[in-house]
Coordinates of C-alpha atoms in Angstrom, one line a residue:
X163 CA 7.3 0.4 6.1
X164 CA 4.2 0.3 4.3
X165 CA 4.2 -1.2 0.2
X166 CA 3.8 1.4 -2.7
X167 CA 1.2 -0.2 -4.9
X168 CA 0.6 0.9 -8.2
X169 CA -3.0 1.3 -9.4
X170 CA -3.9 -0.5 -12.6
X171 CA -5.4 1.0 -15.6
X172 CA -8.2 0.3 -17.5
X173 CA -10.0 -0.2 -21.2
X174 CA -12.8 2.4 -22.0
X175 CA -16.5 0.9 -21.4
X176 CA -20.1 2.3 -22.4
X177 CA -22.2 1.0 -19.8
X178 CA -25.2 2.2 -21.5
X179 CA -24.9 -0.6 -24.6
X180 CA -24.7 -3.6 -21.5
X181 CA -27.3 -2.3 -19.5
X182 CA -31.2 -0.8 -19.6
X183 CA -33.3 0.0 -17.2
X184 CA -37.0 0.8 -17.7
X185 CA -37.4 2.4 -14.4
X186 CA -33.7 4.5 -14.1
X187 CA -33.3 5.3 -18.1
X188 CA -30.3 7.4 -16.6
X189 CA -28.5 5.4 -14.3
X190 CA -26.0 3.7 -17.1
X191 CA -25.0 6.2 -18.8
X192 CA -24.2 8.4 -15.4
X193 CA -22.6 5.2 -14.3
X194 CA -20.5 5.3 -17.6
X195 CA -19.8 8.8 -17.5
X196 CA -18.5 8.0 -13.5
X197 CA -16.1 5.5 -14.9
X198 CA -14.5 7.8 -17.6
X199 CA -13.9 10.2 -15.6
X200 CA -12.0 7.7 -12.6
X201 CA -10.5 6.2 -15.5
X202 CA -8.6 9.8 -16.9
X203 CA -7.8 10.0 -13.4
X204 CA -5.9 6.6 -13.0
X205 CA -4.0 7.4 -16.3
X206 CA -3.1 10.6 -14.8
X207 CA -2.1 9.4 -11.6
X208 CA 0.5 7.0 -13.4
X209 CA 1.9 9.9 -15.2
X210 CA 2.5 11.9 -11.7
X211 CA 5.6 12.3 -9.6
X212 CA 5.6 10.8 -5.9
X213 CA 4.5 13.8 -4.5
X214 CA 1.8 14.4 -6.6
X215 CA 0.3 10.8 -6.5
X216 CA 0.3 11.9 -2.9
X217 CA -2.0 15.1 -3.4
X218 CA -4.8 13.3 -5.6
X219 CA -4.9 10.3 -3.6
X220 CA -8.1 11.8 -1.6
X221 CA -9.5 12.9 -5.2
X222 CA -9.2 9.4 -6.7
X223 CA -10.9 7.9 -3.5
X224 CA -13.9 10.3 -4.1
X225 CA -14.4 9.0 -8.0
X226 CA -14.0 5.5 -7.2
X227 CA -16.9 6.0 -4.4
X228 CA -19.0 7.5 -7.1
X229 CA -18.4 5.2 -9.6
X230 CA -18.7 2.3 -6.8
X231 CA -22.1 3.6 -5.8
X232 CA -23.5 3.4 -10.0
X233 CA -21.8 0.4 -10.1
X234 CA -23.6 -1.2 -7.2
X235 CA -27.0 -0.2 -7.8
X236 CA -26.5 -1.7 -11.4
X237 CA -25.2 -5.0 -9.8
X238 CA -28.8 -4.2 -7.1
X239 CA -30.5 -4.0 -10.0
X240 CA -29.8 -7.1 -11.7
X241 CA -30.1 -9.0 -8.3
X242 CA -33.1 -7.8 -8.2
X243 CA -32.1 -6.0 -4.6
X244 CA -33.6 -2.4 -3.7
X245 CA -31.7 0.3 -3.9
X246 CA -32.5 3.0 -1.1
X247 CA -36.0 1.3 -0.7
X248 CA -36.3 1.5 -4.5
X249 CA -36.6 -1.0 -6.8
X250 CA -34.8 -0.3 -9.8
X251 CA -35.2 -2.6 -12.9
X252 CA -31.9 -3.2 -15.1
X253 CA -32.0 -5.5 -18.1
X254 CA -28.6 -7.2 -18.9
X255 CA -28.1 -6.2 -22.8
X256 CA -24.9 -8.1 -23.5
X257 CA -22.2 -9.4 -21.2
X258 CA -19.2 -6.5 -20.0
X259 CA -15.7 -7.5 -21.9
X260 CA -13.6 -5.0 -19.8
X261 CA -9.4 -4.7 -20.0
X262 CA -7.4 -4.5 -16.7
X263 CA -4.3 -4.1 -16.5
X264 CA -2.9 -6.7 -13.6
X265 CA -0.7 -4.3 -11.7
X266 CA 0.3 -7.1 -9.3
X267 CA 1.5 -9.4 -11.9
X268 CA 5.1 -10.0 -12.8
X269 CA 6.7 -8.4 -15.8
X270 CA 10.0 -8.4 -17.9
X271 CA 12.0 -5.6 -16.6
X272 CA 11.1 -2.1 -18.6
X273 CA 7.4 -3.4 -19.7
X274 CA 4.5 -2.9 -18.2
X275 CA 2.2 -6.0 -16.5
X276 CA 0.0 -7.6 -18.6
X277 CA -3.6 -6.1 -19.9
X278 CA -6.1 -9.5 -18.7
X279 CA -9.8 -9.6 -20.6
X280 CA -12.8 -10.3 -18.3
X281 CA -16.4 -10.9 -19.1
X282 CA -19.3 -10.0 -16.2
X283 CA -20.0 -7.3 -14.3
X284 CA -18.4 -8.8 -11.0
X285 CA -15.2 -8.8 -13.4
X286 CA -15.5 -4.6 -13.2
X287 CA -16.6 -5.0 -10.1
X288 CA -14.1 -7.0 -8.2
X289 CA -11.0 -4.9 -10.0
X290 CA -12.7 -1.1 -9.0
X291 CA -13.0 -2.6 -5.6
X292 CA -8.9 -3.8 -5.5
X293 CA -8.3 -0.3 -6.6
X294 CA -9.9 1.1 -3.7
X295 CA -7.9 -0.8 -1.7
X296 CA -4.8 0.0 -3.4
X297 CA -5.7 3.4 -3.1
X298 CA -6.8 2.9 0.8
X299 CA -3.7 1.2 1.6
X300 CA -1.5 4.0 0.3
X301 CA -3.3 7.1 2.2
X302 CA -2.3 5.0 5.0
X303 CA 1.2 4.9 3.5
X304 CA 1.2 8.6 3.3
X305 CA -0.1 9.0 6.6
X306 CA 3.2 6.6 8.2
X307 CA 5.4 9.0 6.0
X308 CA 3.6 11.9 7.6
X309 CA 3.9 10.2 11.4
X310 CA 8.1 10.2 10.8
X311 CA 7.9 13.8 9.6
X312 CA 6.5 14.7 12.6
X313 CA 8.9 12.8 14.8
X314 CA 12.1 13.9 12.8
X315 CA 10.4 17.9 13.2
X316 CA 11.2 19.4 16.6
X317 CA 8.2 21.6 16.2
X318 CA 5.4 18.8 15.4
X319 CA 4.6 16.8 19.0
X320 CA 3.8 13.8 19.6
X321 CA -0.2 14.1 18.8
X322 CA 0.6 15.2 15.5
X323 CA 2.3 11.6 14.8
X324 CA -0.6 9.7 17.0
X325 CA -3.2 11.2 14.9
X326 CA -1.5 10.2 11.5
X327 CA -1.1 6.3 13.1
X328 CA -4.6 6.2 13.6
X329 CA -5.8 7.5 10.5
X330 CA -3.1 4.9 9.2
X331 CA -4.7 2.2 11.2
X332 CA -8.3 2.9 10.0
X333 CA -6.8 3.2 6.1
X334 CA -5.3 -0.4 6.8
X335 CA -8.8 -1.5 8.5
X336 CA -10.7 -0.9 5.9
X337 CA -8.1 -2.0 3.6
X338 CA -8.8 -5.4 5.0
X339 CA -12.5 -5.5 4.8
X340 CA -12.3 -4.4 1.3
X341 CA -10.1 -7.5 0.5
X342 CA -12.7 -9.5 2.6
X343 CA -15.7 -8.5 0.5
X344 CA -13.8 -9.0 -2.8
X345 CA -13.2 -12.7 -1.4
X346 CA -17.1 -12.8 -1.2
X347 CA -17.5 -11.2 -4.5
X348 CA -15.1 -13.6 -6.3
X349 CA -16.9 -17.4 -5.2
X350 CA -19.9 -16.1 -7.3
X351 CA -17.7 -15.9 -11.0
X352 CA -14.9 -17.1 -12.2
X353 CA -11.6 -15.3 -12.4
X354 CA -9.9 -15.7 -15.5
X355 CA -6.0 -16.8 -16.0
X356 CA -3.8 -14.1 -15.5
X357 CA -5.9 -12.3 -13.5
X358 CA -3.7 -11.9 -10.0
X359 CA -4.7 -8.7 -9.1
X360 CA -8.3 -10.7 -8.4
X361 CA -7.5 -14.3 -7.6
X362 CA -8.7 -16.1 -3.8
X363 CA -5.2 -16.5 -2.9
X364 CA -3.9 -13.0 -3.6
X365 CA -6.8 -11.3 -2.3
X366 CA -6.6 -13.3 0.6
X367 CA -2.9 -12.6 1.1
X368 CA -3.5 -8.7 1.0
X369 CA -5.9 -9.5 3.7
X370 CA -3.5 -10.6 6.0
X371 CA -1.3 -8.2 4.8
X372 CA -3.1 -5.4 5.3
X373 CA -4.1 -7.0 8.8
X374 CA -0.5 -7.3 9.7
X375 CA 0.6 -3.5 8.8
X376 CA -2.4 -2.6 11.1
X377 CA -0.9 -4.5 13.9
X378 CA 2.6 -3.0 13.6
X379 CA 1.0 0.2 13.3
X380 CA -0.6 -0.7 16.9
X381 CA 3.1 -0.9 18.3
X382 CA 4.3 2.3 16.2
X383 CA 2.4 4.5 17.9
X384 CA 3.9 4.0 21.1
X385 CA 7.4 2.6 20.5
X386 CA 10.1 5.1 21.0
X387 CA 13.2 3.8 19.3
X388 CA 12.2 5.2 15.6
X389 CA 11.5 8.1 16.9
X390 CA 14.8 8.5 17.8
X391 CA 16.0 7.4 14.6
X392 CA 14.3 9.6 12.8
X393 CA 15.5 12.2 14.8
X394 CA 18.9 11.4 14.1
X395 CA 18.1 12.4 10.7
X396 CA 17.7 16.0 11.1
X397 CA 20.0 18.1 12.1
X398 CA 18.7 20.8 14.4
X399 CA 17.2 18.3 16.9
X400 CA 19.6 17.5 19.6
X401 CA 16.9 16.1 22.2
X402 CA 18.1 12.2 21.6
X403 CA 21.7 12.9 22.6
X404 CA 20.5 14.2 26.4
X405 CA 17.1 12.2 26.8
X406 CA 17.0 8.3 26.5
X407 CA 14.0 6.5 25.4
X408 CA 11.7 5.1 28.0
X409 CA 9.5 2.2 27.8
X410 CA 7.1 0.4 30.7
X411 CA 8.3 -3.3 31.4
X412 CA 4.9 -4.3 30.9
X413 CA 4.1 -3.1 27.5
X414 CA 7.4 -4.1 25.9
X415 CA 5.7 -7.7 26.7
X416 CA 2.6 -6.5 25.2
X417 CA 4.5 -5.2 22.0
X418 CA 6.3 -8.5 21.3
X419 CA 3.6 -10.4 21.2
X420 CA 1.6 -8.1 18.9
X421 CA 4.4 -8.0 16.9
X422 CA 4.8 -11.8 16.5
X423 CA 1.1 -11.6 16.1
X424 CA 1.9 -9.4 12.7
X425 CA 4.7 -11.8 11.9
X426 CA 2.0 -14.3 11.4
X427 CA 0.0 -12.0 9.3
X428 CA 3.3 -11.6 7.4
X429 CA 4.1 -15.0 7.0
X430 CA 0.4 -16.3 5.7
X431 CA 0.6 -13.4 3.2
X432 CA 3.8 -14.7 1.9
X433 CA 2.8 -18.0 1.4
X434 CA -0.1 -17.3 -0.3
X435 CA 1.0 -14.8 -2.7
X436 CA 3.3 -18.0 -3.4
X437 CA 0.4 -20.1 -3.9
X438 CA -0.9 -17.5 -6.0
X439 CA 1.8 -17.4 -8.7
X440 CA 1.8 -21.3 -8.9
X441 CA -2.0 -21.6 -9.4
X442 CA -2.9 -18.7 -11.7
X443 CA 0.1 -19.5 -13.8
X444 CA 1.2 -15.4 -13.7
X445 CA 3.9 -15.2 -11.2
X446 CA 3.2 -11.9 -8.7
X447 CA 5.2 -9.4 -8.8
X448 CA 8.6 -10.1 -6.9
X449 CA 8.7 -6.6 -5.0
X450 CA 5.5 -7.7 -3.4
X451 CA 6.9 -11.4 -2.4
X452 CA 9.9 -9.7 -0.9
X453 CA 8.3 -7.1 0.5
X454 CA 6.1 -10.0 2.4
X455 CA 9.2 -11.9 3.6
X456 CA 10.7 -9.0 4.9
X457 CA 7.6 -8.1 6.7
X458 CA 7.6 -11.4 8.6
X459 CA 11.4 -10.9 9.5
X460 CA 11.2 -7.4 11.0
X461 CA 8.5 -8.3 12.5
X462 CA 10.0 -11.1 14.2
X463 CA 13.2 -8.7 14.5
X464 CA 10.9 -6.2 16.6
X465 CA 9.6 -8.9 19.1
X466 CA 13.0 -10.2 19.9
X467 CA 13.9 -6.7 20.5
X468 CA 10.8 -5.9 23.1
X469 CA 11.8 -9.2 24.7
X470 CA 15.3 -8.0 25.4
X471 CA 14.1 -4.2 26.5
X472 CA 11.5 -6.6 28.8
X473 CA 15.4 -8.1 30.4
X474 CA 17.4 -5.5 30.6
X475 CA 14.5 -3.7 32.4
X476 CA 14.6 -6.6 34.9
X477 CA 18.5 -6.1 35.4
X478 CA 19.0 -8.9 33.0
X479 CA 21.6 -7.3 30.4
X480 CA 22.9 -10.2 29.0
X481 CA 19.8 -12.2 27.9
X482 CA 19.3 -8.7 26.5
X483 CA 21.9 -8.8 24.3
X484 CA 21.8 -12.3 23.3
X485 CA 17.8 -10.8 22.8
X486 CA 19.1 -8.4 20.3
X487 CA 21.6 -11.0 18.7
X488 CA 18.7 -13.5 17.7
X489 CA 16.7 -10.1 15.8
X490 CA 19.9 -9.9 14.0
X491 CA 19.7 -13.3 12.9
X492 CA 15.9 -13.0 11.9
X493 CA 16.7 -9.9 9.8
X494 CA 19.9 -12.4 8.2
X495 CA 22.8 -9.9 9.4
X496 CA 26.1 -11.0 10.0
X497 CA 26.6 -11.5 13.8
X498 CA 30.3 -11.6 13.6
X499 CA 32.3 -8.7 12.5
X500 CA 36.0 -9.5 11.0
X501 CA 39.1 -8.8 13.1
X502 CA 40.8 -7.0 10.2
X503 CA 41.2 -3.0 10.7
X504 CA 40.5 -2.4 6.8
X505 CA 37.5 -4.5 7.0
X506 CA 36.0 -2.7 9.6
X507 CA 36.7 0.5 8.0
X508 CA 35.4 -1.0 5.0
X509 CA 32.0 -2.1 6.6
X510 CA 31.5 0.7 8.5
X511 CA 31.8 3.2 5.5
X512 CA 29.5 1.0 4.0
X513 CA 26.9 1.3 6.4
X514 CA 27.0 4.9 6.9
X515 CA 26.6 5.4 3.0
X516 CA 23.2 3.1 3.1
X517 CA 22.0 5.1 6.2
X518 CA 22.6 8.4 3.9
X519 CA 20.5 6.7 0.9
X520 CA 17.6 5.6 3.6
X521 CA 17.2 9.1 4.6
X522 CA 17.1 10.2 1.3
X523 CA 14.2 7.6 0.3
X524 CA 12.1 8.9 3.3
X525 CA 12.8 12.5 2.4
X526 CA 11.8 12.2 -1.4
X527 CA 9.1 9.5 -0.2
X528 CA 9.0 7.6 -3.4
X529 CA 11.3 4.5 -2.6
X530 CA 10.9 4.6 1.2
X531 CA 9.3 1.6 2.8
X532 CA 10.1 -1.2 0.4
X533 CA 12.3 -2.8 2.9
X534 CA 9.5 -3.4 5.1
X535 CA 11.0 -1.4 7.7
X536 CA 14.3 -3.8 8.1
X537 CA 17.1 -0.9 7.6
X538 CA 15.7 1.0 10.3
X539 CA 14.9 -1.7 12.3
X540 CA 18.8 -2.7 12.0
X541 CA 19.7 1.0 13.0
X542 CA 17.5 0.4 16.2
X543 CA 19.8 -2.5 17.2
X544 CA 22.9 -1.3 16.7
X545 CA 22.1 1.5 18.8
X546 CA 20.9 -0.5 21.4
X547 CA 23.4 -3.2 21.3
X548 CA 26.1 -0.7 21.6
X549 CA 24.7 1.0 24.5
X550 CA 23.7 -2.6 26.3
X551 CA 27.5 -3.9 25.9
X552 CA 29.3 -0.7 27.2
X553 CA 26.9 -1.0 30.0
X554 CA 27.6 -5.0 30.7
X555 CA 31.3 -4.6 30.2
X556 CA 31.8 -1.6 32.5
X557 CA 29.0 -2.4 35.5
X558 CA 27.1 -5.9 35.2
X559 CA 29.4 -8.0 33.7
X560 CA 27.0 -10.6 33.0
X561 CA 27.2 -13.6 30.4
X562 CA 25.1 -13.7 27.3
X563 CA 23.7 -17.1 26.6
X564 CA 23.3 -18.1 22.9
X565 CA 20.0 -16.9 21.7
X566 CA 18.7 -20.0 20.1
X567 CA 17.4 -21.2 22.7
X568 CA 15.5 -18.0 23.6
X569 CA 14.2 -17.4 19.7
X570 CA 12.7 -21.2 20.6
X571 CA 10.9 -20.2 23.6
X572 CA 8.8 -17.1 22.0
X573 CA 5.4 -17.3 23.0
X574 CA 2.1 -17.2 20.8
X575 CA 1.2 -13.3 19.0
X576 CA -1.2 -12.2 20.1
X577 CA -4.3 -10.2 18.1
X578 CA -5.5 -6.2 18.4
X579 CA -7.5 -6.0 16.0
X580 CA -10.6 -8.0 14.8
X581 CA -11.6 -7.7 10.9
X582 CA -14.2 -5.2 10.0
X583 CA -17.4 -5.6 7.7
X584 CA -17.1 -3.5 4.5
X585 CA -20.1 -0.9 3.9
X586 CA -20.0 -0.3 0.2
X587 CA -21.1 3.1 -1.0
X588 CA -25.0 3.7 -2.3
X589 CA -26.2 6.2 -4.2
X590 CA -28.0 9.1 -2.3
X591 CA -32.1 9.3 -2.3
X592 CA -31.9 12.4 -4.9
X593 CA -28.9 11.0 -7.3
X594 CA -31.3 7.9 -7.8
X595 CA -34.2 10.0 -8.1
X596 CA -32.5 12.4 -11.1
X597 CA -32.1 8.5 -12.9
X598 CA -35.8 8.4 -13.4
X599 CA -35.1 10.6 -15.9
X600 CA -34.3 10.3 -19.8
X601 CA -30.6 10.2 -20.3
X602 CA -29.0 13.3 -22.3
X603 CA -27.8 12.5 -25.5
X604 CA -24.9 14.5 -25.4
X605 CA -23.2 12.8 -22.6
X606 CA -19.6 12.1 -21.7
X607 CA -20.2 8.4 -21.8
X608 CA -20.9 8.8 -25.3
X609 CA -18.0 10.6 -25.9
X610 CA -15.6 8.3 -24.2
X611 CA -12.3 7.0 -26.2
X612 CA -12.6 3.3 -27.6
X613 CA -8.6 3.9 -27.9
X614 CA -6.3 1.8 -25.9
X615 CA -5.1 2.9 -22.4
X616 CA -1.7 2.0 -22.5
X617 CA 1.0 4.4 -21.1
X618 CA 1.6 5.8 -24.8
X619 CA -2.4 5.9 -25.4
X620 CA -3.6 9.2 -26.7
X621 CA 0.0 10.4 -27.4
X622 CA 0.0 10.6 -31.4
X623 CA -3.8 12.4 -30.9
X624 CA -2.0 15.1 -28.4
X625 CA 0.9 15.6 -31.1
X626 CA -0.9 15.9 -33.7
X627 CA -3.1 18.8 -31.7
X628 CA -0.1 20.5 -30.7
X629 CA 1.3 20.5 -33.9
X630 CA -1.8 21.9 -35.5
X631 CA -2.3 24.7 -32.7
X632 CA 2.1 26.0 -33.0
X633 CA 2.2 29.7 -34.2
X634 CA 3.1 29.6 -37.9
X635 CA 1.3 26.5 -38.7
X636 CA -0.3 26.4 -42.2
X637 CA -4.0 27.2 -42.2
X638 CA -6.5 24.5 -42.3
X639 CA -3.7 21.7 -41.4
X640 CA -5.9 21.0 -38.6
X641 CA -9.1 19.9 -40.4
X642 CA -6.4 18.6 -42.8
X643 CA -4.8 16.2 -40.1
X644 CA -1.1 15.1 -40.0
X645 CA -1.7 13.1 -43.9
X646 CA -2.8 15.9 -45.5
X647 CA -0.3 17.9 -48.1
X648 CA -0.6 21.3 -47.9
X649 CA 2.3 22.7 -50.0

């Protein structure tokens, strides 16, 4: 369900010839030194497998806090804002030109999104933050994919997959009031063109979007139905062929509404990641409009669905069915089947081979999620609307009206969760306190690469080392370099 961001990359900067501070000589070189390291680590992490982006998601959230926490008491300094109780005195030598690469902005199929120059310090600022939401909003992702582990596993329980919800939910949380203090951050500069990743409307949008996957999340943890499809998917766990799901009457209600709640979310996300593309000139990314549309479907999908597990509770199977007819419709499946024996066979192997490839996307855990939850939703009522028309045919025998009518009469969503005020990071009493001192001259900001970081960066370097360093090389070829004749 959740979106796979990618994290953007970044130019190599020397705070130490922007900045100077009388009283914290230290403080911008350390602060350089944070960012070279976060930046190895985000060239790293691009180079990485799925699985072991998943592992050093924890280790990239620690280096962006560190680097947050120089950066902010730079940005204190300037302001002229204490730091710890401290004042600390920073003198702007010349203005930041920074490179980041706009991960959310569309690109030609095989290239990479554009590299987009910023001047300013709320430039750096304002893209570090985004990646720490990026990188927030996929712990949480890892954390869902943990959550249907746990319920596919007949071994894990169910507090194993509450516990990964919530510490979804509190990812997506703070997810939020991260894209809430960027808004704040961005009225006081101007965003250059091309610069998506950074703009009001798209920061805005991942707002609600990360509002929304909060919401659903809220639902989630107590609906039962993906459970039981993911327990279809292995093949030792028999439990969902001899005990049928259960849900109270009461919170089915409750679920739709929060779910048309997140529809909402959905929906204002979508349009303004539209918006977005139109006014910055630098269309966003299409996965991420898609992904947003989807979001609002299944979303409306999974109220219509709670509605109709609300009637058949009451002994109303028919407006159940006609219930899980209208989620068909929002998701855009075909409601009618054709008569023809081949064509059934036809669209039934069909089906089965695109349930196969799901389960392989949530086993490998790359892929999985970019449909915004819609296959499995799908899977959920088919199920269901099997079961409810065996049932009506055999003992109620009751009509199904058409569901327009009943997709007009949805009620209002109805909210969970209230946005959260961001905390940045600070730096600690004794890490300020070391920045009284004289900076090092041999430090790692002053070693850092003036190179560019694009996906080849640093590849001729790493050749040319390994080629010097093979057994048999010729002597000296290394001080020599790759030019050099040595026959």
């Amino acid at each position: 369900m959740p979106f796979a961001f990618s994290l953007p990359t970044t130019s190599s900067l020397n705070l130490a010839g922007y900045f100077s501070s009388l009283s914290h000589p230290s403080l911008p070189q350390a602060a350089s030194a944070a960012r070279s390291i976060l930046r190895n680590a985000l060239k790293k992490y691009k180079r990485m497998n799925a699985q072991s982006r998943i592992e050093n998601l924890s280790s990239i959230r620690t280096l962006l806090d560190e680097y947050l926490a120089y950066l902010l008491a730079i940005d204190s300094g300037l302001s002229g804002r204490p730091v710890q109780g401290e004042e600390v005195h920073i003198t702007l030598v010349n203005e930041i030109e920074v490179e980041w690469r706009a991960s959310l902005a569309a690109s030609l199929p095989g290239r990479e999104p554009p590299r987009i120059k910023g001047r300013g310090l709320d430039y750096e600022l304002c893209f570090v933050l985004s990646t720490y939401a990026y990188i927030t909003s996929l712990s949480a992702r890892a954390q869902v994919h943990a959550s249907f582990f746990a319920s596919s596993s007949p071994s894990s329980g169910s507090d194993t997959r509450a516990n990964a919800i919530n510490a979804a939910t509190k990812f997506y949380l703070q997810a939020n009031s991260i894209h809430l203090y960027i808004i704040q951050r961005i009225s006081e500069f101007h965003v250059p063109p091309g610069a998506v990743d950074i703009s009001l409307l798209t920061q805005s949008a991942l707002a609600s979007l990360a509002l929304a996957e909060a919401t659903l999340l809220a639902v989630l943890k107590d609906d039962p139905y993906p459970i039981v499809v993911a327990q279809q998917r292995n093949r030792d766990d028999r439990e969902w062929m001899i005990k049928a799901p259960e849900i109270p009457k009461v919170r089915a209600h409750l679920f739709a509404r929060l779910c048309l709640a997140a529809a909402g979310h959905a929906g204002k996300a979508h349009a303004l990641l539209s918006a977005s593309s139109s006014a910055a000139g630098t269309g966003v990314e299409d996965a991420l409009l898609k992904y947003t549309r989807d979001l609002q479907n299944t979303s409306k999908a999974k109220a219509c669905r709670f509605f109709g597990i609300d009637a058949e509770l009451g002994g109303k199977t028919g407006e159940g069915i006609a219930w899980l007819i209208g989620a068909k419709k929002e998701l855009g499946l075909n409601i009618k089947e054709e008569d023809g024996s081949r064509l059934k066979s036809f669209s039934k192997l069909k089906r089965n081979w695109s349930e196969k490839r799901e389960d392989k996307k949530v086993d490998k855990g790359g892929e999985w999620g970019s449909d915004a939850g819609r296959f499995e939703e799908t899977r959920i009522l088919e199920m269901l609307e099997t079961k409810w028309n065996k049932m009506n045919d055999t003992i109620n025998t009751q009509l199904v009206p058409p569901s327009a009518p009943l997709l007009a009469s949805m009620p209002s969503g109805r909210e969970i969760h209230a946005p959260k005020i961001y905390t940045p990071p600070s730096l600690e009493e004794e890490t300020l306190a070391r920045m009284r001192a004289p900076p090092e001259s041999n430090s790692q900001a002053d070693n850092a690469s003036d190179s560019d970081d694009s996906s080849e960066e640093g590849e001729g370097n790493r050749s040319r080392i390994e080629a010097s360093s093979l057994p048999g090389a010729f002597p000296g070829s290394a001080q020599s370099g790759t030019s050099a004749k040595y026959y």
